[in-house]
Tab-separated table of C-alpha atoms in Angstrom:
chain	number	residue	atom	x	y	z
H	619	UNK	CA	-55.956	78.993	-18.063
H	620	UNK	CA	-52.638	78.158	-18.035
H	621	UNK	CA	-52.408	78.276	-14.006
H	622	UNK	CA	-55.280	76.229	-13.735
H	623	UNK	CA	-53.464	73.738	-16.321
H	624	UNK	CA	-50.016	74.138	-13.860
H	625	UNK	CA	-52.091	73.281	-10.617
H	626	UNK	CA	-53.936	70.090	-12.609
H	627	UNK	CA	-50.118	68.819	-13.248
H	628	UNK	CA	-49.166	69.790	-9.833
H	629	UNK	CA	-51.886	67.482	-8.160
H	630	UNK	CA	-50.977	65.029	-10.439
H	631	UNK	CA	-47.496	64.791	-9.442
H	632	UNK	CA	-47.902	64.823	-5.584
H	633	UNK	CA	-50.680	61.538	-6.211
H	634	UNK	CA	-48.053	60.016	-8.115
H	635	UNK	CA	-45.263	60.063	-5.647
H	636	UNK	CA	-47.954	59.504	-2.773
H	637	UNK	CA	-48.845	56.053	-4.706
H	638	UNK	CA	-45.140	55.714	-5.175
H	639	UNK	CA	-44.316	55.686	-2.038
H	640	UNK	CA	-47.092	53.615	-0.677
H	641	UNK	CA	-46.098	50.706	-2.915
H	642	UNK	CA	-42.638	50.632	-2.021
H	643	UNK	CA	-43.784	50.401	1.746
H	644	UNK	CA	-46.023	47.994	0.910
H	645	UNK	CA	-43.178	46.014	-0.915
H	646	UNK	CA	-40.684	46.417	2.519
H	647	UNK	CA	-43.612	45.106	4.366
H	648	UNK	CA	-43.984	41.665	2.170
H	649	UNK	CA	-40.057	41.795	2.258
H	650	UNK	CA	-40.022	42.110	5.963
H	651	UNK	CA	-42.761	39.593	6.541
H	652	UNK	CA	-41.083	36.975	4.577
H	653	UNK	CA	-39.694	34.246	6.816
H	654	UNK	CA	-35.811	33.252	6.165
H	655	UNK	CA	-35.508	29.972	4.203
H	656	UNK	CA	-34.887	26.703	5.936
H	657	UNK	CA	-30.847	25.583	6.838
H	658	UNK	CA	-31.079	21.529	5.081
H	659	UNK	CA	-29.470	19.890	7.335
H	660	UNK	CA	-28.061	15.861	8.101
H	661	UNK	CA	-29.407	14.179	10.943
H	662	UNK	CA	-28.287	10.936	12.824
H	663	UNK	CA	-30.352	9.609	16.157
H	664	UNK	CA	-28.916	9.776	19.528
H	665	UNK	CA	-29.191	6.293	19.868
H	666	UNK	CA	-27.360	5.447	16.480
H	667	UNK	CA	-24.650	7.769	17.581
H	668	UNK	CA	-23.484	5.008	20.144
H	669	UNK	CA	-20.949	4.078	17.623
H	670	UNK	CA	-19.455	5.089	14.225
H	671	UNK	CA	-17.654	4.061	11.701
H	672	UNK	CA	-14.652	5.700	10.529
H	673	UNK	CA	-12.793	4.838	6.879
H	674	UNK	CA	-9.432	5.428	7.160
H	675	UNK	CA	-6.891	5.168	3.960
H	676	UNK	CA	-3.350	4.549	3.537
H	677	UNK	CA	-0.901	3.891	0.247
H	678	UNK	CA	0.542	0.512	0.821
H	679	UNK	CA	3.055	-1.636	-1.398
H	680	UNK	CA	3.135	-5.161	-2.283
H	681	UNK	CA	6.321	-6.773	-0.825
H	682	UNK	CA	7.495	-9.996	0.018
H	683	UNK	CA	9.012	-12.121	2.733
H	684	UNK	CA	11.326	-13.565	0.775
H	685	UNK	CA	13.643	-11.859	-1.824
H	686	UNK	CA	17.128	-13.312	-3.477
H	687	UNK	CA	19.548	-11.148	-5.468
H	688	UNK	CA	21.289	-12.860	-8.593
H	689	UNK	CA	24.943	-11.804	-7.981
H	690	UNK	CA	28.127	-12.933	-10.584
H	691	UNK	CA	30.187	-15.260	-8.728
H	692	UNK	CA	33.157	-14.107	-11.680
H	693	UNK	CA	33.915	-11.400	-13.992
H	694	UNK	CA	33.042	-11.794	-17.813
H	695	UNK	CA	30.702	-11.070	-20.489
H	696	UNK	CA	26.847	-11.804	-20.048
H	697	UNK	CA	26.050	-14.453	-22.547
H	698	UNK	CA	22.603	-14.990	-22.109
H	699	UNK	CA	20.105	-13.338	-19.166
H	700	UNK	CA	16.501	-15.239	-18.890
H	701	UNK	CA	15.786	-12.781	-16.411
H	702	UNK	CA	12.611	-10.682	-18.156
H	703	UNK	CA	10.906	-8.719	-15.656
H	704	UNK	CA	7.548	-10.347	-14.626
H	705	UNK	CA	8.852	-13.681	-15.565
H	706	UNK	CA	8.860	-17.177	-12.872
H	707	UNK	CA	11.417	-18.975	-11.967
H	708	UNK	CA	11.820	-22.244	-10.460
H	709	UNK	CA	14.518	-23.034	-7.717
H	710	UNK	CA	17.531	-24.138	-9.299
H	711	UNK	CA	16.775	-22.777	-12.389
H	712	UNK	CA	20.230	-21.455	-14.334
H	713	UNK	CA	19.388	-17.400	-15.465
H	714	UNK	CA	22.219	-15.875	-16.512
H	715	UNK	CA	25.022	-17.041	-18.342
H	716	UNK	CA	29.193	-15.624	-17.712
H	717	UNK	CA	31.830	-16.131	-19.973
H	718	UNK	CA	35.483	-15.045	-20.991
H	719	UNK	CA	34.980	-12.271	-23.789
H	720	UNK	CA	37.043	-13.828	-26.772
H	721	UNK	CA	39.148	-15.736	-24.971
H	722	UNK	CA	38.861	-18.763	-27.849
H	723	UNK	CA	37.100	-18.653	-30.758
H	724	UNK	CA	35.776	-22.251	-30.129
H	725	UNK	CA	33.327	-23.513	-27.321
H	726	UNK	CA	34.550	-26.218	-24.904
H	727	UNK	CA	32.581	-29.581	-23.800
H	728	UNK	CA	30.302	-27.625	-22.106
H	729	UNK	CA	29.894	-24.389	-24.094
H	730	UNK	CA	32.067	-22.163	-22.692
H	731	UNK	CA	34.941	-19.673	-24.170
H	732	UNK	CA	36.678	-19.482	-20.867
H	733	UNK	CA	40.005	-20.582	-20.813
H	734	UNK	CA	40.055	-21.928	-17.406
H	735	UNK	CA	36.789	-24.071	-17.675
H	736	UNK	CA	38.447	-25.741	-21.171
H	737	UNK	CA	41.773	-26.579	-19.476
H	738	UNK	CA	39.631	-28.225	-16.706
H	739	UNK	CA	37.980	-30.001	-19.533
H	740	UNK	CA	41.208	-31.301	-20.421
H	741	UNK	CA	42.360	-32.396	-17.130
H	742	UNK	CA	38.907	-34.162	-16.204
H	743	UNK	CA	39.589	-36.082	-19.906
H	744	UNK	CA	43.476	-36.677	-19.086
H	745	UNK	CA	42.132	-38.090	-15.237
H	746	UNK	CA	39.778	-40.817	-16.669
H	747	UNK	CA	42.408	-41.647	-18.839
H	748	UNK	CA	44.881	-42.045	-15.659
H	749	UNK	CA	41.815	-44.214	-13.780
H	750	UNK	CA	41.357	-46.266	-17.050
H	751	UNK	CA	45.008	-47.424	-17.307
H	752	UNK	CA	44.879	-47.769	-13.146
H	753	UNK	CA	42.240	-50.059	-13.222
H	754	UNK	CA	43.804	-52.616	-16.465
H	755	UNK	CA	47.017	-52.553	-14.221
H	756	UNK	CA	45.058	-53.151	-10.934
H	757	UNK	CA	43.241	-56.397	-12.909
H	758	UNK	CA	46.508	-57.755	-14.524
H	759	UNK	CA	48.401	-57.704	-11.315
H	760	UNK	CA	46.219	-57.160	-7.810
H	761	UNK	CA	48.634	-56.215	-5.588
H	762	UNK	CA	48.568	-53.341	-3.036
H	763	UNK	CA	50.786	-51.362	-5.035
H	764	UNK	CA	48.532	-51.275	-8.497
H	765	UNK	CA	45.302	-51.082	-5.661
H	766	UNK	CA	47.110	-47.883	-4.149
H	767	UNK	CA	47.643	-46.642	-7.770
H	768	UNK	CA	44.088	-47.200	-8.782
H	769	UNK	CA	42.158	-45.163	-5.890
H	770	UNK	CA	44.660	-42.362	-6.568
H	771	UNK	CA	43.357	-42.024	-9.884
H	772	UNK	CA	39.671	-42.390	-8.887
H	773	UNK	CA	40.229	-39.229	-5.982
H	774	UNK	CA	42.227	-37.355	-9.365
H	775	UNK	CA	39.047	-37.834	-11.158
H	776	UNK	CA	36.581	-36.847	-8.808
H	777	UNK	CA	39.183	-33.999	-7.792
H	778	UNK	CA	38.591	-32.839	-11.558
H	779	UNK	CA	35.005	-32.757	-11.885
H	780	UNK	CA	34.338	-30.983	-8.775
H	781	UNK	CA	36.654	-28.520	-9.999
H	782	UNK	CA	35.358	-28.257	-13.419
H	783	UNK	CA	31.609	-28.394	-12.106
H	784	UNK	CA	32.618	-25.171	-9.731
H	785	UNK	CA	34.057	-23.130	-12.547
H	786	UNK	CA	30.719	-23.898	-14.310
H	787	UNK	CA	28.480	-23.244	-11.579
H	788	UNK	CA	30.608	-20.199	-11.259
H	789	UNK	CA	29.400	-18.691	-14.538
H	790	UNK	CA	25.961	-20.543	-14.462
H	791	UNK	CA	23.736	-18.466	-11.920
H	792	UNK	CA	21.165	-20.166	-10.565
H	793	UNK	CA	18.101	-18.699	-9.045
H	794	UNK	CA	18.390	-19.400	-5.275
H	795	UNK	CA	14.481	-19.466	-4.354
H	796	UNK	CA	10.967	-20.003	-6.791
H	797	UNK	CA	9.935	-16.490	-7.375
H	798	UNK	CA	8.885	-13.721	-9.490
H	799	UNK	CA	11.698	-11.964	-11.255
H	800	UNK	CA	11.175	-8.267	-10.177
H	801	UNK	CA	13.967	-6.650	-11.014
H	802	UNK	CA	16.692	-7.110	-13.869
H	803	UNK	CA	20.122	-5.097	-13.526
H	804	UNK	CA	21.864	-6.597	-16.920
H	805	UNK	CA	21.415	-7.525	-20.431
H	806	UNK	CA	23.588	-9.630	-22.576
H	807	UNK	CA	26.582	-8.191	-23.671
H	808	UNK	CA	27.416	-6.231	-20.646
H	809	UNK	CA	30.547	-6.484	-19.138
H	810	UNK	CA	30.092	-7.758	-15.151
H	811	UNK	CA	32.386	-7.812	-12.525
H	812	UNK	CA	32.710	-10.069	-9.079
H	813	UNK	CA	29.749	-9.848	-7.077
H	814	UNK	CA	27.822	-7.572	-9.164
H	815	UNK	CA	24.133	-7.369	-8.858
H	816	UNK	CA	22.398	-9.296	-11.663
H	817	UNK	CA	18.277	-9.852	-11.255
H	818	UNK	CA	16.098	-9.860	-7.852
H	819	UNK	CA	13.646	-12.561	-7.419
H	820	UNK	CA	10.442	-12.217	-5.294
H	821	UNK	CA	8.653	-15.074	-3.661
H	822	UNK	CA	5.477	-14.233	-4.360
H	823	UNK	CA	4.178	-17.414	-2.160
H	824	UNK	CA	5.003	-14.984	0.846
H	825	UNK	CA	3.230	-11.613	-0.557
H	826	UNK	CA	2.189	-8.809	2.031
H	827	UNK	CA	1.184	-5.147	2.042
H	828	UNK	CA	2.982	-2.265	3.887
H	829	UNK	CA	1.731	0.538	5.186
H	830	UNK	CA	2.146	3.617	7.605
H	831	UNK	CA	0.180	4.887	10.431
H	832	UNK	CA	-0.144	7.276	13.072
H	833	UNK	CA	0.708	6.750	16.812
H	834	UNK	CA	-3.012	7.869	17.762
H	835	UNK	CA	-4.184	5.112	15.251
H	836	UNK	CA	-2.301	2.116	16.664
H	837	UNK	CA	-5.122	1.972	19.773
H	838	UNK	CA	-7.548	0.382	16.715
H	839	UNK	CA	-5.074	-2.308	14.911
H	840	UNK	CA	-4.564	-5.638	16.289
H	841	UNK	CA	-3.047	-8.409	14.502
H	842	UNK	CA	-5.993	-10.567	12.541
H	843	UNK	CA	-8.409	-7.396	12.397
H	844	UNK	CA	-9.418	-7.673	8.678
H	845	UNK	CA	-9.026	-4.983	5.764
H	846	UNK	CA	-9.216	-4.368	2.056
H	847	UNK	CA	-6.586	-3.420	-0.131
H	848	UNK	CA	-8.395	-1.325	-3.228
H	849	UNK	CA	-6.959	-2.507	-6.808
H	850	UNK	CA	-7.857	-1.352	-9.964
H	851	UNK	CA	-6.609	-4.536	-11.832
H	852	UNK	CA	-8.841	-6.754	-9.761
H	853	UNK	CA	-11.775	-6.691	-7.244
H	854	UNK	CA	-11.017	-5.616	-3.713
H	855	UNK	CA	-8.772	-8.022	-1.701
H	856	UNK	CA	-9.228	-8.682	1.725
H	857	UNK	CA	-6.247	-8.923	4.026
H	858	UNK	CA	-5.687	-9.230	7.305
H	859	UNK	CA	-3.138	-7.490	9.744
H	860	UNK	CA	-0.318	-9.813	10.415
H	861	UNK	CA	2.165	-7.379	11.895
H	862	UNK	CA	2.018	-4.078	14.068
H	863	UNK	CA	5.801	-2.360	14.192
H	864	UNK	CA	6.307	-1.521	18.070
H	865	UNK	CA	8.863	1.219	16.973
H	866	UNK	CA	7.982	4.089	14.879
H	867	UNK	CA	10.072	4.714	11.676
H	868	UNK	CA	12.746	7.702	12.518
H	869	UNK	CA	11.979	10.063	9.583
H	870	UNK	CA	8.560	9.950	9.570
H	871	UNK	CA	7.244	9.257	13.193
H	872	UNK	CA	4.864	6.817	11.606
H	873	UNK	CA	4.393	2.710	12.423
H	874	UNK	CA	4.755	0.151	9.631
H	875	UNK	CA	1.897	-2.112	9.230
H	876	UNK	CA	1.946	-5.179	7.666
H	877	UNK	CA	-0.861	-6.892	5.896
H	878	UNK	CA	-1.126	-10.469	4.183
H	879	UNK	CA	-3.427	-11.206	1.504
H	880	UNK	CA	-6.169	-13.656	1.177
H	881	UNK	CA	-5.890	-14.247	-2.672
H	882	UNK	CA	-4.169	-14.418	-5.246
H	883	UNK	CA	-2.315	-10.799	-6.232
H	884	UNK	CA	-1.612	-10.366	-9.872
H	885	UNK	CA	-0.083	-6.774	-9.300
H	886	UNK	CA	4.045	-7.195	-9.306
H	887	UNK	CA	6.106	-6.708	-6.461
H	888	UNK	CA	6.578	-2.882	-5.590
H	889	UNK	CA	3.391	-1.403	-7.108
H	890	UNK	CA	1.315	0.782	-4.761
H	891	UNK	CA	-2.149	0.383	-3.878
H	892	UNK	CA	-4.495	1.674	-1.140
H	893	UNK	CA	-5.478	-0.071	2.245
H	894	UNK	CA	-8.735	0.816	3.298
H	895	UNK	CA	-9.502	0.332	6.985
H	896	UNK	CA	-12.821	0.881	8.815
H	897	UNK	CA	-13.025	1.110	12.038
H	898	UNK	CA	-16.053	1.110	14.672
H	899	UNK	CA	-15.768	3.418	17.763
H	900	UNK	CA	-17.988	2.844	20.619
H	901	UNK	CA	-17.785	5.435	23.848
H	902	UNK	CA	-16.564	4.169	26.910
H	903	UNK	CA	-19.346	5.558	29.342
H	904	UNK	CA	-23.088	4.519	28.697
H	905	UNK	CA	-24.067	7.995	28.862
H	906	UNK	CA	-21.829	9.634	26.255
H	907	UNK	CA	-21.831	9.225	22.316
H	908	UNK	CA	-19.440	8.868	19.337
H	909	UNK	CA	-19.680	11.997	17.036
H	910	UNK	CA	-17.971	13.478	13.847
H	911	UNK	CA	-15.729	16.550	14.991
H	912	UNK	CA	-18.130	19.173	12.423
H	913	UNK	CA	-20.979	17.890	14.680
H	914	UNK	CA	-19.641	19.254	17.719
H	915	UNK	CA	-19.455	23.634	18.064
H	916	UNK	CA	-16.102	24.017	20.481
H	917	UNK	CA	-15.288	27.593	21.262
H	918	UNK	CA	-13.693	29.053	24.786
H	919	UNK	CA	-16.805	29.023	27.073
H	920	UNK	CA	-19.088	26.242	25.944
H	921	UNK	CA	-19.237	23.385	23.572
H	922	UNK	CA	-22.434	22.012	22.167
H	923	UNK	CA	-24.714	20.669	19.626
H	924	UNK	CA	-27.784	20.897	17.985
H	925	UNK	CA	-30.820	19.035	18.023
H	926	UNK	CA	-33.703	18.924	14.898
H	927	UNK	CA	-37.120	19.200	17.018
H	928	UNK	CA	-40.568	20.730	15.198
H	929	UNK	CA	-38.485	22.331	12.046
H	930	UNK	CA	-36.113	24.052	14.728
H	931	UNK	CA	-32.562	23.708	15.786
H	932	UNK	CA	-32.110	23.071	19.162
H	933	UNK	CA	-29.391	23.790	21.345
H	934	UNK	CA	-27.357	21.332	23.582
H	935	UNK	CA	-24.788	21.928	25.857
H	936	UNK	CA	-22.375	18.839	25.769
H	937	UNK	CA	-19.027	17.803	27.366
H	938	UNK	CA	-16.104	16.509	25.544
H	939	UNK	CA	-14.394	13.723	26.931
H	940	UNK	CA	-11.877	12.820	24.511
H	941	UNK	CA	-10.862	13.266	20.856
H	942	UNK	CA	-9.377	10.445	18.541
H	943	UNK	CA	-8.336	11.294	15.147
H	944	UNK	CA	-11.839	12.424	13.414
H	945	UNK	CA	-14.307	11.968	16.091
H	946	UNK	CA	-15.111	13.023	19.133
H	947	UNK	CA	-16.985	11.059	22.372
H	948	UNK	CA	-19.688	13.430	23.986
H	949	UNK	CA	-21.268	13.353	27.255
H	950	UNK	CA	-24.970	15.263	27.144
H	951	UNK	CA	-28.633	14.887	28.210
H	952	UNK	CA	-30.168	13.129	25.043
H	953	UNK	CA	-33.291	10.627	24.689
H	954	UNK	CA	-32.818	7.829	21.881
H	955	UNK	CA	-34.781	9.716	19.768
H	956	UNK	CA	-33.446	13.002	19.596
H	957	UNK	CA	-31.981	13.580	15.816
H	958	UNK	CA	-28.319	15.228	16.212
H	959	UNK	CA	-27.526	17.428	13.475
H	960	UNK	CA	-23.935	16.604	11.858
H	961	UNK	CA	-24.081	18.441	8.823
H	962	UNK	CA	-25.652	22.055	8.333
H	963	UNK	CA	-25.216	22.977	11.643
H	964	UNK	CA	-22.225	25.873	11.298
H	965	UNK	CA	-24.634	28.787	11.305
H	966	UNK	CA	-27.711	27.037	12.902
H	967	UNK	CA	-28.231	29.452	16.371
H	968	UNK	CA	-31.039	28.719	19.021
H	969	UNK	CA	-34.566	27.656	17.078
H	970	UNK	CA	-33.339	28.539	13.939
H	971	UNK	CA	-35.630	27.102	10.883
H	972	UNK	CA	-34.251	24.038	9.644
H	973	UNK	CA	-35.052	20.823	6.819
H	974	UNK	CA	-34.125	17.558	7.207
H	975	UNK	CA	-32.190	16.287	4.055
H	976	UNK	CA	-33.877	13.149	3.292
């Protein structure tokens, strides 16, 4: 009994493991029979690839053409400084103010503690005096003598207020140009010395945009060709190129481009935006075509591309004729209708499956 028991488990086992077996073949099989999943890839036609358009980006700064620096003319105390950043100011316009510190504890004719500019104040007062009692001499008795006397004291007059006018001016500064006041170097109560920086002003009449390039990009600028500055105060402004540097900047290797506006620009002098430029290539030989650089596989023997045709990737042997910056010109056998693969195609080999992203 119990053999017959031990051969019924026995039988049982070997079925099992047969069945086993034969499902995990069977399981390979589907495995094996399964195709591989489709590469999605980007297409663009042959006969759309007869130009491109590249975006290009560079940081550029709001300058101007014309700047001024506010510089003291004397040494003294800032008395007053209308020179808040942001702030216009007319041509002509007095900004800061320069006196003596403590020199008198009252304020002249025209304001001012400074010694100097109150004893000119006193000498244009004692001069009119002089001309007044010139001229009552000159009308009691006309004679060359009194006439002589009399034009002496007009010259001492006008001798005195040009003097007295300078030593104002002096300590007075004036803004030299209309502007934008875009930097400010003092405050009142600092002590300033001879020629010492004060305030910039900015005409912002004259506004441009400066920017870098490479050498390589230079070939697609030309003075007029339009661009857009990108601005996150304001909607994109378009610009157009009004100056190409012929000499690259030593440190960097890189050509300054300038750019002027055609708007309005409510951004201050010195902050930093982006110039967008797009560009449209176009090959040079009828039978060769502008690609992306990804589109194009370039390895020691043989450089090529791939084609979408029925599902499948198709390979194409091209020729490169020349590179610039991102893209690359092509010569190869194409119709107009062939669909070049630019994205997806890394892994793609000879009739590989592929989908067209939509």
């Amino acid at each position: 009994m119990k053999k017959s028991i031990f051969a019924v488990i026995i039988i049982a086992i070997i079925f099992g493991g047969m069945f086993f077996l034969r499902q995990k073949n069977s399981s390979q099989d589907e495995i094996i029979k399964t195709p591989p999943a489709p590469t999605l890839v980007k297409v663009k036609t042959a006969k759309d690839s007869k130009s491109l358009k590249e975006i290009t980006e560079y940081p550029a700064i709001i300058s101007s053409d014309s700047e001024a620096t506010l510089s003291a003319k004397n040494s003294g105390i800032v008395v007053s400084a209308n020179i808040d950043l942001g702030k216009f100011a007319s041509k002509g316009q007095n900004l800061v103010k320069i006196d003596d510190m403590g020199s008198n504890l009252t304020l002249g004719k025209n304001n001012f503690e400074s010694v100097q500019v109150q004893q000119l104040e006193i000498a244009l007062k004692q001069a009119k005096k002089s001309e007044d009692l010139a001229d009552e001499n000159y009308d009691d008795d006309k004679n060359e003598s009194t006439k002589i006397a009399r034009d002496i004291a007009k010259l001492q007059v006008k001798n005195a207020e040009l003097s007295l006018l300078s030593a104002i001016d002096s300590r007075n500064i004036a803004s030299p140009i209309a502007g934008q006041i875009t930097e400010k170097f003092v405050s009142v109560g600092d002590l300033v010395s001879f020629g010492q920086p004060l305030a910039k002003i900015t005409n912002t009449s004259l506004i441009k945009f400066q920017f870098y390039v490479e050498k390589e990009k230079l070939a697609d600028l030309k003075i007029g060709q339009s661009l857009e500055i990108l601005s996150d105060e304001q909607e994109n402004i378009p610009a157009k190129i009004i100056r190409i540097s012929p000499s690259a900047d030593p440190a960097t290797k890189r050509f300054l481009i300038e750019a002027k506006p055609n708007q309005k620009i409510t951004s201050p002098i010195g902050t930093i935006l982006t110039a967008k430029i797009e560009i449209e290539r176009k090959p040079g030989k009828e039978s060769s075509f502008i690609l992306p650089i990804p589109a194009v596989i370039i390895s020691q023997n043989e450089n090529y591309i791939f084609i979408a045709e029925n599902e499948k990737a198709r390979k194409i042997n091209v020729s490169i004729e020349k590179i610039i910056g991102e893209t690359a010109e092509i010569k190869a056998d194409l119709a107009p209708e062939d669909k070049i693969i630019l994205e997806g195609n890394k892994f793609l080999a000879q009739d590989s499956l592929i989908k067209i992203e939509e």
